[in-house]
Short mmCIF file of C-alpha atoms in Angstrom, two decimals:
data_model
loop_
_atom_site.label_atom_id
_atom_site.label_comp_id
_atom_site.label_asym_id
_atom_site.label_seq_id
_atom_site.Cartn_x
_atom_site.Cartn_y
_atom_site.Cartn_z
CA MET A 901 46.63 4.19 -3.06
CA GLU A 902 43.55 6.43 -3.10
CA LYS A 903 43.00 5.72 -6.79
CA ALA A 904 43.20 1.98 -6.15
CA ILE A 905 40.59 2.25 -3.38
CA LYS A 906 38.23 4.19 -5.66
CA LYS A 907 38.79 1.68 -8.45
CA PHE A 908 37.93 -1.40 -6.39
CA SER A 909 35.37 0.15 -4.00
CA PRO A 910 32.36 -0.97 -6.11
CA ILE A 911 33.35 -4.58 -5.38
CA PHE A 912 32.43 -4.09 -1.71
CA VAL A 913 28.95 -2.91 -2.70
CA ILE A 914 28.18 -6.10 -4.62
CA PRO A 915 27.21 -8.35 -1.62
CA THR A 916 24.79 -5.78 -0.19
CA LEU A 917 23.36 -4.95 -3.62
CA ALA A 918 22.91 -8.63 -4.47
CA SER A 919 21.17 -9.27 -1.14
CA PHE A 920 18.84 -6.31 -1.74
CA ILE A 921 17.96 -7.48 -5.24
CA ILE A 922 17.42 -11.11 -4.22
CA GLY A 923 15.64 -10.36 -0.94
CA PHE A 924 13.51 -7.37 -1.96
CA ILE A 925 13.44 -6.35 -5.63
CA VAL A 926 12.79 -9.82 -7.10
CA PRO A 927 10.08 -10.81 -4.54
CA PHE A 928 8.44 -7.38 -4.92
CA PHE A 929 7.93 -7.65 -8.68
CA GLU A 930 7.08 -11.34 -8.38
CA GLY A 931 4.39 -10.37 -5.87
CA ILE A 932 2.94 -7.84 -8.32
CA TYR A 933 2.80 -10.55 -10.99
CA LEU A 934 1.15 -13.03 -8.61
CA SER A 935 -1.54 -10.46 -7.76
CA PHE A 936 -2.86 -11.06 -11.28
CA CYS A 937 -2.88 -14.85 -10.85
CA LYS A 938 -4.57 -17.60 -8.89
CA PHE A 939 -2.05 -19.95 -7.33
CA MET A 940 -1.07 -22.24 -4.50
CA ALA A 941 2.65 -21.91 -5.28
CA VAL A 942 4.70 -19.73 -7.61
CA SER A 943 5.25 -22.68 -9.95
CA ASN A 944 1.52 -23.23 -10.65
CA ALA A 945 0.35 -19.62 -10.99
CA GLN A 946 -2.48 -19.13 -13.52
CA TRP A 947 -3.08 -15.70 -15.02
CA VAL A 948 -6.57 -14.27 -14.27
CA GLY A 949 -6.03 -10.57 -15.05
CA ILE A 950 -7.71 -7.98 -12.83
CA LYS A 951 -10.17 -10.45 -11.29
CA ASN A 952 -8.28 -10.44 -7.97
CA TYR A 953 -8.36 -6.64 -7.80
CA SER A 954 -12.06 -6.61 -8.62
CA TYR A 955 -12.70 -8.92 -5.69
CA ALA A 956 -10.45 -6.93 -3.35
CA ILE A 957 -12.18 -3.64 -4.18
CA SER A 958 -15.65 -5.17 -3.78
CA ASP A 959 -14.83 -7.00 -0.52
CA PRO A 960 -16.64 -5.27 2.40
CA SER A 961 -14.14 -6.68 4.93
CA PHE A 962 -11.29 -4.96 3.08
CA TRP A 963 -12.98 -1.56 3.33
CA HIS A 964 -13.96 -2.10 6.94
CA SER A 965 -10.36 -2.99 7.80
CA LEU A 966 -9.10 0.04 5.89
CA THR A 967 -11.52 2.35 7.73
CA PHE A 968 -10.66 0.84 11.10
CA THR A 969 -6.94 1.16 10.36
CA ALA A 970 -7.28 4.80 9.26
CA VAL A 971 -9.27 5.78 12.36
CA TYR A 972 -6.79 3.95 14.56
CA ALA A 973 -3.82 5.58 12.78
CA VAL A 974 -5.08 9.15 13.25
CA VAL A 975 -5.63 8.75 17.00
CA SER A 976 -2.47 6.72 17.67
CA ILE A 977 -0.25 9.13 15.72
CA LEU A 978 -1.53 12.09 17.74
CA VAL A 979 -1.30 10.28 21.09
CA ILE A 980 2.19 8.87 20.47
CA ASN A 981 3.71 12.09 19.14
CA ILE A 982 2.12 14.47 21.64
CA ALA A 983 3.08 12.24 24.57
CA GLY A 984 6.57 11.60 23.16
CA LEU A 985 7.22 15.32 22.66
CA GLY A 986 5.82 16.11 26.10
CA LEU A 987 8.15 13.61 27.76
CA ALA A 988 11.07 14.94 25.72
CA LEU A 989 10.37 18.48 26.95
CA LEU A 990 10.24 17.27 30.56
CA LEU A 991 13.42 15.22 30.28
CA THR A 992 15.47 18.06 28.76
CA ARG A 993 14.93 20.37 31.73
CA GLY A 994 17.87 19.03 33.72
CA LEU A 995 15.80 17.07 36.23
CA LYS A 996 17.46 14.52 38.50
CA GLY A 997 17.30 10.92 37.28
CA THR A 998 16.71 11.97 33.67
CA ASN A 999 18.78 9.13 32.21
CA ILE A 1000 16.94 6.56 34.32
CA PHE A 1001 13.55 7.84 33.15
CA ARG A 1002 14.71 7.82 29.52
CA THR A 1003 15.71 4.18 29.88
CA ILE A 1004 12.44 3.21 31.58
CA PHE A 1005 10.29 4.89 28.92
CA PHE A 1006 12.34 3.40 26.07
CA MET A 1007 12.38 -0.20 27.37
CA PRO A 1008 8.88 -1.24 26.08
CA ASN A 1009 10.16 -0.69 22.54
CA LEU A 1010 12.57 -3.59 23.04
CA ILE A 1011 9.78 -6.12 23.67
CA GLY A 1012 8.38 -8.06 20.72
CA GLY A 1013 4.92 -7.17 19.42
CA ILE A 1014 3.44 -10.64 19.96
CA VAL A 1015 4.62 -10.72 23.57
CA LEU A 1016 3.26 -7.22 24.19
CA GLY A 1017 -0.06 -8.16 22.64
CA TYR A 1018 -0.58 -11.12 24.96
CA ILE A 1019 0.60 -9.18 28.03
CA TRP A 1020 -1.84 -6.36 27.39
CA GLN A 1021 -4.61 -8.82 26.49
CA ILE A 1022 -4.33 -10.30 29.99
CA LEU A 1023 -4.14 -6.86 31.66
CA ILE A 1024 -7.06 -5.33 29.77
CA ASN A 1025 -9.26 -8.42 30.18
CA CYS A 1026 -8.57 -8.33 33.93
CA VAL A 1027 -9.64 -4.68 34.10
CA LEU A 1028 -12.75 -5.34 31.98
CA SER A 1029 -13.75 -8.34 34.10
CA ILE A 1030 -13.37 -6.33 37.33
CA ALA A 1031 -15.47 -3.55 35.80
CA GLY A 1032 -18.09 -6.07 34.69
CA LYS A 1033 -17.60 -5.26 30.99
CA PRO A 1034 -17.37 -7.69 28.04
CA LEU A 1035 -13.86 -9.01 27.35
CA LEU A 1036 -11.81 -7.97 24.33
CA ALA A 1037 -13.14 -10.84 22.21
CA LEU A 1038 -16.66 -9.43 22.66
CA ASN A 1039 -15.99 -5.69 22.87
CA SER A 1040 -14.84 -3.87 19.73
CA LEU A 1041 -14.53 -0.49 21.48
CA ALA A 1042 -12.28 -1.97 24.16
CA GLY A 1043 -10.24 -3.65 21.42
CA TYR A 1044 -9.81 -0.35 19.59
CA TRP A 1045 -8.60 1.54 22.65
CA GLY A 1046 -6.57 -1.47 23.76
CA LEU A 1047 -4.59 -1.31 20.52
CA ILE A 1048 -3.99 2.42 20.98
CA ILE A 1049 -2.85 1.95 24.60
CA LEU A 1050 -0.57 -0.93 23.64
CA MET A 1051 1.09 0.93 20.76
CA ALA A 1052 1.40 4.16 22.74
CA TRP A 1053 3.08 2.27 25.58
CA GLN A 1054 5.49 0.65 23.13
CA GLN A 1055 6.36 3.59 20.88
CA ILE A 1056 6.19 6.75 23.01
CA GLY A 1057 9.65 6.10 24.46
CA TYR A 1058 11.17 5.61 21.01
CA MET A 1059 9.69 8.85 19.69
CA MET A 1060 10.77 10.58 22.92
CA ILE A 1061 14.43 9.76 22.16
CA ILE A 1062 14.15 11.30 18.67
CA TYR A 1063 12.48 14.42 20.04
CA ILE A 1064 15.13 14.74 22.76
CA ALA A 1065 17.84 14.65 20.07
CA GLY A 1066 16.03 17.42 18.19
CA LEU A 1067 15.55 19.59 21.28
CA GLN A 1068 19.19 19.23 22.28
CA ASN A 1069 20.20 20.58 18.86
CA VAL A 1070 18.27 23.83 19.36
CA PRO A 1071 20.95 26.52 19.95
CA GLY A 1072 20.92 27.81 23.51
CA ASP A 1073 21.66 31.38 22.42
CA VAL A 1074 18.43 31.45 20.38
CA ILE A 1075 16.40 30.44 23.45
CA GLU A 1076 18.25 33.02 25.56
CA ALA A 1077 17.53 35.72 22.97
CA ALA A 1078 13.82 34.83 23.07
CA ALA A 1079 13.84 35.06 26.89
CA ILE A 1080 15.56 38.45 26.76
CA ASP A 1081 12.88 39.67 24.33
CA GLY A 1082 10.29 38.73 26.94
CA ALA A 1083 8.92 35.60 25.28
CA SER A 1084 7.06 33.27 27.65
CA GLU A 1085 8.02 29.60 27.93
CA TRP A 1086 4.99 28.59 25.85
CA LYS A 1087 5.74 31.19 23.16
CA THR A 1088 9.41 30.12 23.10
CA PHE A 1089 8.30 26.54 22.52
CA TRP A 1090 5.74 27.44 19.86
CA ARG A 1091 7.76 30.06 17.99
CA VAL A 1092 11.34 28.86 18.47
CA LYS A 1093 11.69 25.22 19.51
CA LEU A 1094 8.86 23.69 17.48
CA PRO A 1095 9.98 25.10 14.09
CA MET A 1096 13.58 24.08 14.79
CA ILE A 1097 12.70 20.46 15.62
CA MET A 1098 10.60 19.96 12.49
CA PRO A 1099 13.09 17.36 11.12
CA SER A 1100 12.45 15.28 14.26
CA ILE A 1101 8.71 15.75 13.85
CA THR A 1102 8.97 14.60 10.23
CA ILE A 1103 10.80 11.42 11.26
CA CYS A 1104 8.44 10.66 14.19
CA PHE A 1105 5.28 11.23 12.16
CA PHE A 1106 6.62 9.06 9.34
CA LEU A 1107 7.53 6.22 11.71
CA SER A 1108 4.28 6.35 13.67
CA LEU A 1109 2.25 6.58 10.44
CA THR A 1110 3.89 3.60 8.77
CA ASN A 1111 3.86 1.59 12.02
CA SER A 1112 0.13 2.28 12.45
CA PHE A 1113 -0.81 1.17 8.95
CA LYS A 1114 1.36 -1.96 8.86
CA LEU A 1115 0.45 -3.04 12.40
CA PHE A 1116 0.01 -6.82 12.46
CA ASP A 1117 1.53 -8.83 15.31
CA GLN A 1118 0.03 -6.70 18.10
CA ASN A 1119 -3.38 -6.83 16.41
CA LEU A 1120 -3.12 -10.61 16.01
CA ALA A 1121 -2.11 -11.18 19.64
CA LEU A 1122 -4.35 -8.63 21.37
CA THR A 1123 -7.71 -9.03 19.62
CA GLY A 1124 -7.21 -11.38 16.64
CA GLY A 1125 -9.74 -9.15 14.84
CA GLU A 1126 -12.53 -10.10 17.23
CA PRO A 1127 -15.40 -9.66 17.73
CA ASN A 1128 -16.47 -10.85 14.28
CA HIS A 1129 -13.56 -9.09 12.49
CA ALA A 1130 -14.61 -5.70 13.98
CA THR A 1131 -11.04 -4.94 15.16
CA GLU A 1132 -9.31 -6.51 12.18
CA MET A 1133 -6.72 -4.12 10.75
CA LEU A 1134 -5.64 -4.12 7.13
CA ALA A 1135 -2.50 -6.25 7.52
CA LEU A 1136 -4.43 -8.88 9.50
CA ASN A 1137 -7.21 -8.86 6.89
CA ILE A 1138 -4.66 -9.57 4.17
CA TYR A 1139 -3.13 -12.35 6.28
CA ASN A 1140 -6.53 -13.95 6.89
CA THR A 1141 -7.45 -13.74 3.21
CA PHE A 1142 -4.17 -15.33 2.15
CA TYR A 1143 -3.71 -18.04 4.79
CA ALA A 1144 -7.03 -18.70 6.53
CA ARG A 1145 -8.90 -19.89 3.44
CA SER A 1146 -8.12 -22.76 1.10
CA GLY A 1147 -8.27 -22.61 -2.67
CA LEU A 1148 -6.26 -21.21 -5.56
CA GLN A 1149 -8.22 -17.97 -5.78
CA TRP A 1150 -7.72 -16.84 -2.16
CA LYS A 1151 -3.95 -16.55 -2.51
CA GLY A 1152 -4.46 -14.24 -5.47
CA TYR A 1153 -7.07 -12.19 -3.61
CA GLY A 1154 -4.72 -11.77 -0.66
CA GLN A 1155 -1.84 -10.81 -2.94
CA ALA A 1156 -3.97 -8.19 -4.71
CA LYS A 1157 -4.96 -6.71 -1.35
CA ALA A 1158 -1.27 -6.63 -0.37
CA VAL A 1159 -0.36 -4.67 -3.51
CA LEU A 1160 -3.19 -2.19 -2.92
CA PHE A 1161 -2.06 -1.90 0.69
CA CYS A 1162 1.53 -1.17 -0.40
CA ILE A 1163 0.40 1.52 -2.85
CA LEU A 1164 -1.80 3.12 -0.18
CA VAL A 1165 0.99 3.27 2.42
CA VAL A 1166 3.46 4.69 -0.11
CA ILE A 1167 1.02 7.46 -1.15
CA ILE A 1168 0.08 8.41 2.41
CA SER A 1169 3.73 8.37 3.54
CA PHE A 1170 4.76 10.52 0.58
CA LEU A 1171 2.04 13.09 1.31
CA GLN A 1172 3.01 13.18 4.99
CA LEU A 1173 6.71 13.65 4.22
CA LYS A 1174 5.94 16.37 1.69
CA SER A 1175 3.70 18.19 4.17
CA THR A 1176 6.10 18.16 7.12
CA ARG A 1177 9.21 18.81 5.05
CA SER A 1178 7.60 21.94 3.59
CA LYS A 1179 7.38 23.28 7.13
CA GLU A 1180 11.08 22.50 7.65
CA VAL A 1181 11.90 24.83 4.77
CA GLN A 1182 9.67 27.56 6.22
CA ALA A 1183 11.34 27.20 9.59
#
């Protein structure tokens, strides 16, 4: 019976493998090909070589969006992970109502990005109008911090759950041994808990990093890149290049930007994973 299962088990992999190839592998390589073409549809693609990449690299809006995205990513990653870990530490102390608070903090993650963007657009514009400041469409600094507040509100609860799982896996006898040796609560956290939850930190940093760089729907709903594309992140810049302009060449330019964007995210994610995983080994 066991031999028969092993013999026919590859058959059950075929539907998932076929879906992955059709839905991801084929479009991925087709997208790379189209980044070297000008086109309105796949059927009328015309090869133009590296012209699209030359335009993408020389486009000031692309570099502005990349810089804005990078600055946003650094701040949002720190805010989300520090706040998420802080909440996890508080909610693993055996306080009353812990499960209720976990649910409340996690709930924003269940709301769609577009909906969140419009909700926070209304809230922030109300605050700015009361304070007598320019609205989001006219205030790039408010748009920048609005995006950070929105994403922190949405993602802190999700990261909190991952950190809680990591903290709950720290052996109690190790913490007790540190207390017996006279270690303070801060030193126990820094020397014992933090090294032992490095796998959770790796996951949370990876998720917050990739979410920050590929942020699109919240950016579109909250600021739309205004004022004058000042708060336009990289994914929105690619979208605007591809869809907001007419002509064969713009599709190719947008596709080239998308390929560069993909390469950039893969490299940064790989470096981040390598960095945090090296600390897991040391721990």
